[in-house]
């Protein structure tokens, strides 16, 4: 079970992580939290500020954030008409903060789950309600790494052939491993 999920029955799953795997995963999730940023109430999470906050109307300029929070209308590859831009801005204003909060909560949930291992390796068991949070967080990590590495679907096979001295190799290895972890979790909860 090293580094991949297995079914623990009833929609739950378990994964055995060594110390290095747990550390890598935790570090990546902490970086995800930094990328997503604090909620509308800031680091203190002021519930009143969050209640009255409106989200941004423009897509993020960071390509990774734009991938995590894409426009709901129009084609991102081509400039869209004014009506599509306005609809996308309106939709973003009312949905992005909630989406950011969910992604932030999922990443934080993974960090806290990993913290139960006490900085060492061990077996982590997730119940059926926790598995979707892990799936979301793993997906967000893969999307972000894919953007940072400029990976297109058709290029993925070439990642296995990178020379060892390629500077991207460690991140590519993390990207591929996260894909295997995500796939194993999907298989585990479908058993």
Short mmCIF file of N, CA, C and O in Angstrom, two decimals, residues 10-108:
data_model
loop_
_atom_site.label_atom_id
_atom_site.label_comp_id
_atom_site.label_asym_id
_atom_site.label_seq_id
_atom_site.Cartn_x
_atom_site.Cartn_y
_atom_site.Cartn_z
N UNK A 10 -16.75 0.22 2.63
CA UNK A 10 -17.79 1.20 2.91
C UNK A 10 -17.51 2.60 2.39
O UNK A 10 -17.93 3.58 3.01
N UNK A 11 -16.80 2.71 1.29
CA UNK A 11 -16.50 4.02 0.73
C UNK A 11 -15.33 4.72 1.39
O UNK A 11 -15.03 5.86 1.08
N UNK A 12 -14.66 4.05 2.31
CA UNK A 12 -13.50 4.64 2.97
C UNK A 12 -12.23 4.13 2.29
O UNK A 12 -12.26 3.19 1.50
N UNK A 13 -11.11 4.76 2.59
CA UNK A 13 -9.84 4.41 1.96
C UNK A 13 -8.71 4.61 2.96
O UNK A 13 -8.83 5.37 3.92
N UNK A 14 -7.61 3.93 2.70
CA UNK A 14 -6.42 4.06 3.56
C UNK A 14 -5.19 4.15 2.66
O UNK A 14 -5.15 3.58 1.57
N UNK A 15 -4.22 4.88 3.15
CA UNK A 15 -2.96 5.05 2.43
C UNK A 15 -1.81 4.97 3.43
O UNK A 15 -1.89 5.53 4.53
N UNK A 16 -0.77 4.23 3.06
CA UNK A 16 0.44 4.18 3.86
C UNK A 16 1.45 5.13 3.21
O UNK A 16 1.80 4.97 2.05
N UNK A 17 1.85 6.12 3.97
CA UNK A 17 2.81 7.10 3.48
C UNK A 17 4.08 7.01 4.30
O UNK A 17 4.03 6.95 5.53
N UNK A 18 5.22 7.02 3.61
CA UNK A 18 6.46 7.11 4.38
C UNK A 18 6.67 8.58 4.74
O UNK A 18 5.94 9.47 4.30
N UNK A 19 7.68 8.84 5.53
CA UNK A 19 7.91 10.19 6.03
C UNK A 19 8.12 11.19 4.89
O UNK A 19 7.60 12.30 4.92
N UNK A 20 8.87 10.80 3.86
CA UNK A 20 9.14 11.68 2.73
C UNK A 20 7.87 11.98 1.94
O UNK A 20 7.60 13.13 1.59
N UNK A 21 7.06 10.96 1.67
CA UNK A 21 5.82 11.17 0.92
C UNK A 21 4.88 12.10 1.67
O UNK A 21 4.30 13.02 1.08
N UNK A 22 4.73 11.89 2.97
CA UNK A 22 3.87 12.74 3.78
C UNK A 22 4.39 14.18 3.79
O UNK A 22 3.61 15.13 3.69
N UNK A 23 5.70 14.33 3.88
CA UNK A 23 6.30 15.66 3.89
C UNK A 23 6.11 16.38 2.56
O UNK A 23 5.77 17.57 2.53
N UNK A 24 6.30 15.68 1.46
CA UNK A 24 6.11 16.29 0.13
C UNK A 24 4.67 16.72 -0.04
O UNK A 24 4.38 17.84 -0.46
N UNK A 25 3.75 15.84 0.29
CA UNK A 25 2.34 16.15 0.14
C UNK A 25 1.93 17.32 1.02
O UNK A 25 1.22 18.24 0.57
N UNK A 26 2.41 17.34 2.25
CA UNK A 26 2.09 18.43 3.16
C UNK A 26 2.65 19.75 2.64
O UNK A 26 1.97 20.78 2.65
N UNK A 27 3.90 19.74 2.18
CA UNK A 27 4.53 20.95 1.65
C UNK A 27 3.76 21.49 0.45
O UNK A 27 3.52 22.70 0.34
N UNK A 28 3.37 20.60 -0.45
CA UNK A 28 2.62 21.04 -1.63
C UNK A 28 1.27 21.65 -1.23
O UNK A 28 0.85 22.66 -1.80
N UNK A 29 0.60 21.05 -0.25
CA UNK A 29 -0.69 21.59 0.18
C UNK A 29 -0.53 22.94 0.89
O UNK A 29 -1.37 23.83 0.73
N UNK A 30 0.54 23.11 1.65
CA UNK A 30 0.79 24.40 2.29
C UNK A 30 1.05 25.46 1.21
O UNK A 30 0.55 26.59 1.30
N UNK A 31 1.79 25.09 0.18
CA UNK A 31 2.01 26.02 -0.93
C UNK A 31 0.70 26.35 -1.65
O UNK A 31 0.49 27.47 -2.10
N UNK A 32 -0.19 25.36 -1.74
CA UNK A 32 -1.51 25.61 -2.34
C UNK A 32 -2.28 26.62 -1.51
O UNK A 32 -2.91 27.53 -2.05
N UNK A 33 -2.22 26.49 -0.20
CA UNK A 33 -2.89 27.44 0.68
C UNK A 33 -2.34 28.85 0.46
O UNK A 33 -3.10 29.82 0.43
N UNK A 34 -1.04 28.97 0.31
CA UNK A 34 -0.43 30.27 0.06
C UNK A 34 -0.86 30.83 -1.29
O UNK A 34 -1.11 32.03 -1.42
N UNK A 35 -0.97 29.97 -2.29
CA UNK A 35 -1.38 30.41 -3.63
C UNK A 35 -2.82 30.90 -3.61
O UNK A 35 -3.13 31.96 -4.16
N UNK A 36 -3.70 30.16 -2.98
CA UNK A 36 -5.12 30.53 -2.93
C UNK A 36 -5.32 31.80 -2.11
O UNK A 36 -6.13 32.65 -2.44
N UNK A 37 -4.55 31.95 -1.03
CA UNK A 37 -4.62 33.15 -0.21
C UNK A 37 -5.69 33.06 0.86
O UNK A 37 -6.50 32.14 0.88
N UNK A 38 -5.70 34.05 1.75
CA UNK A 38 -6.68 34.05 2.84
C UNK A 38 -8.07 34.38 2.32
O UNK A 38 -8.23 34.87 1.21
N UNK A 39 -9.06 34.10 3.13
CA UNK A 39 -10.44 34.40 2.77
C UNK A 39 -10.72 35.89 2.82
O UNK A 39 -9.84 36.70 3.15
N UNK A 40 -11.95 36.30 2.53
CA UNK A 40 -12.30 37.71 2.49
C UNK A 40 -12.15 38.42 3.83
O UNK A 40 -11.98 39.62 3.87
N UNK A 41 -12.16 37.69 4.93
CA UNK A 41 -11.97 38.29 6.24
C UNK A 41 -10.51 38.36 6.63
O UNK A 41 -10.17 38.71 7.75
N UNK A 42 -9.60 38.01 5.70
CA UNK A 42 -8.18 37.99 5.99
C UNK A 42 -7.81 36.74 6.75
O UNK A 42 -8.58 35.78 6.82
N UNK A 43 -6.62 36.75 7.31
CA UNK A 43 -6.15 35.58 8.06
C UNK A 43 -7.00 35.31 9.30
O UNK A 43 -7.09 34.19 9.75
N UNK A 44 -7.63 36.36 9.84
CA UNK A 44 -8.47 36.19 11.03
C UNK A 44 -9.81 35.55 10.70
O UNK A 44 -10.49 35.07 11.59
N UNK A 45 -10.17 35.55 9.41
CA UNK A 45 -11.43 34.92 9.01
C UNK A 45 -12.65 35.62 9.59
O UNK A 45 -13.56 34.98 10.09
N UNK A 46 -12.68 36.96 9.53
CA UNK A 46 -13.80 37.74 10.06
C UNK A 46 -15.09 37.32 9.38
O UNK A 46 -15.29 37.54 8.18
N UNK A 47 -16.01 36.68 10.11
CA UNK A 47 -17.24 36.18 9.49
C UNK A 47 -18.13 37.29 8.94
O UNK A 47 -18.82 37.10 7.96
N UNK A 48 -18.11 38.48 9.55
CA UNK A 48 -18.92 39.58 9.05
C UNK A 48 -18.39 40.06 7.71
O UNK A 48 -19.17 40.32 6.78
N UNK A 49 -17.06 40.18 7.60
CA UNK A 49 -16.47 40.59 6.32
C UNK A 49 -16.77 39.56 5.24
O UNK A 49 -17.06 39.91 4.10
N UNK A 50 -16.71 38.31 5.59
CA UNK A 50 -16.98 37.25 4.62
C UNK A 50 -18.43 37.27 4.17
O UNK A 50 -18.73 37.01 3.00
N UNK A 51 -19.35 37.61 5.07
CA UNK A 51 -20.77 37.64 4.74
C UNK A 51 -21.10 38.69 3.69
O UNK A 51 -21.92 38.47 2.81
N UNK A 52 -20.44 39.84 3.75
CA UNK A 52 -20.74 40.94 2.84
C UNK A 52 -19.74 41.07 1.69
O UNK A 52 -19.85 41.98 0.87
N UNK A 53 -18.79 40.18 1.62
CA UNK A 53 -17.76 40.28 0.59
C UNK A 53 -18.30 39.85 -0.77
O UNK A 53 -19.09 38.93 -0.88
N UNK A 54 -17.85 40.55 -1.78
CA UNK A 54 -18.11 40.15 -3.16
C UNK A 54 -16.78 39.75 -3.76
O UNK A 54 -15.75 40.32 -3.45
N UNK A 55 -16.82 38.76 -4.60
CA UNK A 55 -15.61 38.28 -5.23
C UNK A 55 -15.15 39.20 -6.34
O UNK A 55 -15.81 40.16 -6.70
N UNK A 56 -14.00 38.87 -6.91
CA UNK A 56 -13.48 39.66 -8.02
C UNK A 56 -14.31 39.44 -9.28
O UNK A 56 -15.01 38.44 -9.41
N UNK A 57 -14.24 40.39 -10.19
CA UNK A 57 -14.96 40.23 -11.45
C UNK A 57 -14.01 39.89 -12.60
O UNK A 57 -14.46 39.55 -13.68
N UNK A 58 -12.73 39.97 -12.35
CA UNK A 58 -11.72 39.65 -13.37
C UNK A 58 -11.06 38.32 -13.04
O UNK A 58 -10.86 37.98 -11.88
N UNK A 59 -10.70 37.58 -14.09
CA UNK A 59 -9.97 36.33 -13.91
C UNK A 59 -8.60 36.62 -13.31
O UNK A 59 -8.02 37.68 -13.57
N UNK A 60 -8.08 35.72 -12.50
CA UNK A 60 -6.74 35.93 -11.93
C UNK A 60 -5.68 36.03 -13.03
O UNK A 60 -5.80 35.39 -14.08
N UNK A 61 -4.66 36.84 -12.78
CA UNK A 61 -3.59 36.98 -13.76
C UNK A 61 -2.60 35.82 -13.69
O UNK A 61 -1.95 35.50 -14.69
N UNK A 62 -2.48 35.19 -12.54
CA UNK A 62 -1.61 34.03 -12.39
C UNK A 62 -2.23 32.86 -13.16
O UNK A 62 -3.38 32.50 -12.92
N UNK A 63 -1.49 32.26 -14.10
CA UNK A 63 -2.07 31.17 -14.91
C UNK A 63 -2.56 29.98 -14.08
O UNK A 63 -3.56 29.36 -14.43
N UNK A 64 -1.89 29.68 -12.98
CA UNK A 64 -2.33 28.57 -12.13
C UNK A 64 -3.66 28.89 -11.46
O UNK A 64 -4.56 28.06 -11.42
N UNK A 65 -3.80 30.12 -10.96
CA UNK A 65 -5.07 30.52 -10.35
C UNK A 65 -6.17 30.61 -11.40
O UNK A 65 -7.32 30.26 -11.13
N UNK A 66 -5.81 31.06 -12.60
CA UNK A 66 -6.80 31.11 -13.69
C UNK A 66 -7.28 29.71 -14.04
O UNK A 66 -8.43 29.52 -14.42
N UNK A 67 -6.42 28.70 -13.90
CA UNK A 67 -6.82 27.32 -14.16
C UNK A 67 -7.71 26.79 -13.04
O UNK A 67 -8.65 26.04 -13.27
N UNK A 68 -7.41 27.19 -11.81
CA UNK A 68 -8.23 26.76 -10.66
C UNK A 68 -9.57 27.48 -10.61
O UNK A 68 -10.55 26.93 -10.12
N UNK A 69 -9.60 28.71 -11.13
CA UNK A 69 -10.81 29.53 -11.10
C UNK A 69 -11.09 30.08 -12.50
O UNK A 69 -11.00 31.28 -12.74
N UNK A 70 -11.45 29.20 -13.42
CA UNK A 70 -11.65 29.63 -14.81
C UNK A 70 -12.93 30.43 -14.99
O UNK A 70 -13.84 30.37 -14.14
N UNK A 71 -13.01 31.16 -16.09
CA UNK A 71 -14.25 31.86 -16.45
C UNK A 71 -15.33 30.83 -16.73
O UNK A 71 -15.07 29.77 -17.32
N UNK A 72 -16.54 31.14 -16.35
CA UNK A 72 -17.67 30.23 -16.55
C UNK A 72 -18.26 30.36 -17.95
O UNK A 72 -18.95 29.47 -18.42
N UNK A 73 -17.99 31.47 -18.61
CA UNK A 73 -18.56 31.71 -19.93
C UNK A 73 -17.45 32.08 -20.90
O UNK A 73 -16.47 32.71 -20.53
N UNK A 74 -17.62 31.70 -22.14
CA UNK A 74 -16.66 32.06 -23.17
C UNK A 74 -15.52 31.07 -23.26
O UNK A 74 -15.35 30.20 -22.42
N UNK A 75 -14.74 31.23 -24.29
CA UNK A 75 -13.58 30.38 -24.55
C UNK A 75 -12.34 31.11 -24.06
O UNK A 75 -12.02 32.19 -24.56
N UNK A 76 -11.59 30.55 -23.09
CA UNK A 76 -10.42 31.25 -22.56
C UNK A 76 -9.31 31.44 -23.59
O UNK A 76 -8.45 32.29 -23.42
N UNK A 77 -9.33 30.66 -24.67
CA UNK A 77 -8.29 30.75 -25.69
C UNK A 77 -8.55 31.89 -26.68
O UNK A 77 -7.65 32.34 -27.36
N UNK A 78 -9.81 32.32 -26.77
CA UNK A 78 -10.15 33.39 -27.72
C UNK A 78 -10.88 34.50 -26.99
O UNK A 78 -11.69 34.25 -26.10
N UNK A 79 -10.61 35.74 -27.39
CA UNK A 79 -11.38 36.83 -26.78
C UNK A 79 -12.86 36.63 -27.09
O UNK A 79 -13.24 36.34 -28.21
N UNK A 80 -13.67 36.77 -26.08
CA UNK A 80 -15.11 36.55 -26.26
C UNK A 80 -15.82 37.88 -26.47
O UNK A 80 -15.25 38.95 -26.29
N UNK A 81 -17.07 37.78 -26.80
CA UNK A 81 -17.86 38.99 -26.99
C UNK A 81 -18.13 39.65 -25.65
O UNK A 81 -17.96 39.05 -24.58
N UNK A 82 -18.58 40.89 -25.71
CA UNK A 82 -18.82 41.68 -24.50
C UNK A 82 -19.85 41.04 -23.58
O UNK A 82 -19.69 41.03 -22.36
N UNK A 83 -20.89 40.45 -24.14
CA UNK A 83 -21.93 39.82 -23.34
C UNK A 83 -21.38 38.64 -22.53
O UNK A 83 -21.69 38.47 -21.36
N UNK A 84 -20.51 37.82 -23.15
CA UNK A 84 -19.90 36.69 -22.45
C UNK A 84 -18.97 37.17 -21.35
O UNK A 84 -18.94 36.61 -20.26
N UNK A 85 -18.20 38.23 -21.62
CA UNK A 85 -17.30 38.78 -20.60
C UNK A 85 -18.09 39.30 -19.40
O UNK A 85 -17.70 39.09 -18.26
N UNK A 86 -19.19 39.98 -19.66
CA UNK A 86 -20.01 40.50 -18.57
C UNK A 86 -20.64 39.37 -17.77
O UNK A 86 -20.68 39.42 -16.54
N UNK A 87 -21.12 38.34 -18.44
CA UNK A 87 -21.72 37.20 -17.74
C UNK A 87 -20.67 36.48 -16.91
O UNK A 87 -20.93 36.08 -15.76
N UNK A 88 -19.46 36.32 -17.45
CA UNK A 88 -18.38 35.67 -16.71
C UNK A 88 -17.99 36.49 -15.48
O UNK A 88 -17.76 35.93 -14.40
N UNK A 89 -17.93 37.81 -15.64
CA UNK A 89 -17.58 38.68 -14.51
C UNK A 89 -18.63 38.60 -13.41
O UNK A 89 -18.31 38.51 -12.22
N UNK A 90 -19.90 38.62 -13.81
CA UNK A 90 -20.99 38.55 -12.84
C UNK A 90 -20.98 37.21 -12.10
O UNK A 90 -21.11 37.14 -10.87
N UNK A 91 -20.81 36.12 -12.85
CA UNK A 91 -20.76 34.79 -12.25
C UNK A 91 -19.59 34.68 -11.28
O UNK A 91 -19.72 34.18 -10.17
N UNK A 92 -18.42 35.16 -11.70
CA UNK A 92 -17.21 35.11 -10.86
C UNK A 92 -17.42 35.90 -9.56
O UNK A 92 -17.03 35.45 -8.49
N UNK A 93 -18.03 37.06 -9.66
CA UNK A 93 -18.22 37.92 -8.49
C UNK A 93 -19.01 37.20 -7.39
O UNK A 93 -18.75 37.37 -6.21
N UNK A 94 -19.96 36.35 -7.80
CA UNK A 94 -20.81 35.70 -6.80
C UNK A 94 -20.41 34.27 -6.47
O UNK A 94 -20.98 33.68 -5.56
N UNK A 95 -19.44 33.71 -7.16
CA UNK A 95 -19.08 32.32 -6.90
C UNK A 95 -17.62 32.09 -6.50
O UNK A 95 -17.33 31.10 -5.83
N UNK A 96 -16.73 32.97 -6.92
CA UNK A 96 -15.31 32.67 -6.71
C UNK A 96 -14.93 32.59 -5.24
O UNK A 96 -14.12 31.73 -4.86
N UNK A 97 -15.47 33.44 -4.41
CA UNK A 97 -15.10 33.39 -2.98
C UNK A 97 -15.47 32.05 -2.35
O UNK A 97 -14.70 31.49 -1.57
N UNK A 98 -16.65 31.54 -2.70
CA UNK A 98 -17.05 30.23 -2.17
C UNK A 98 -16.16 29.11 -2.70
O UNK A 98 -15.78 28.20 -1.96
N UNK A 99 -15.83 29.20 -3.98
CA UNK A 99 -14.94 28.19 -4.57
C UNK A 99 -13.56 28.25 -3.93
O UNK A 99 -12.97 27.22 -3.60
N UNK A 100 -13.05 29.45 -3.73
CA UNK A 100 -11.76 29.60 -3.05
C UNK A 100 -11.82 29.04 -1.63
O UNK A 100 -10.89 28.37 -1.19
N UNK A 101 -12.90 29.31 -0.93
CA UNK A 101 -13.05 28.81 0.44
C UNK A 101 -13.05 27.29 0.45
O UNK A 101 -12.42 26.68 1.32
N UNK A 102 -13.76 26.68 -0.49
CA UNK A 102 -13.80 25.22 -0.53
C UNK A 102 -12.41 24.65 -0.84
O UNK A 102 -11.97 23.69 -0.21
N UNK A 103 -11.71 25.24 -1.78
CA UNK A 103 -10.38 24.75 -2.12
C UNK A 103 -9.41 24.95 -0.94
O UNK A 103 -8.59 24.09 -0.65
N UNK A 104 -9.55 26.07 -0.26
CA UNK A 104 -8.72 26.34 0.91
C UNK A 104 -9.02 25.33 2.03
O UNK A 104 -8.12 24.77 2.63
N UNK A 105 -10.30 25.08 2.26
CA UNK A 105 -10.71 24.12 3.30
C UNK A 105 -10.21 22.71 2.98
O UNK A 105 -9.76 21.99 3.87
N UNK A 106 -10.30 22.32 1.71
CA UNK A 106 -9.83 20.99 1.33
C UNK A 106 -8.32 20.85 1.53
O UNK A 106 -7.85 19.85 2.06
N UNK A 107 -7.56 21.86 1.11
CA UNK A 107 -6.11 21.82 1.29
C UNK A 107 -5.75 21.78 2.77
O UNK A 107 -4.88 21.00 3.19
N UNK A 108 -6.43 22.59 3.56
CA UNK A 108 -6.17 22.60 5.00
C UNK A 108 -6.55 21.28 5.64
O UNK A 108 -5.86 20.78 6.54
#
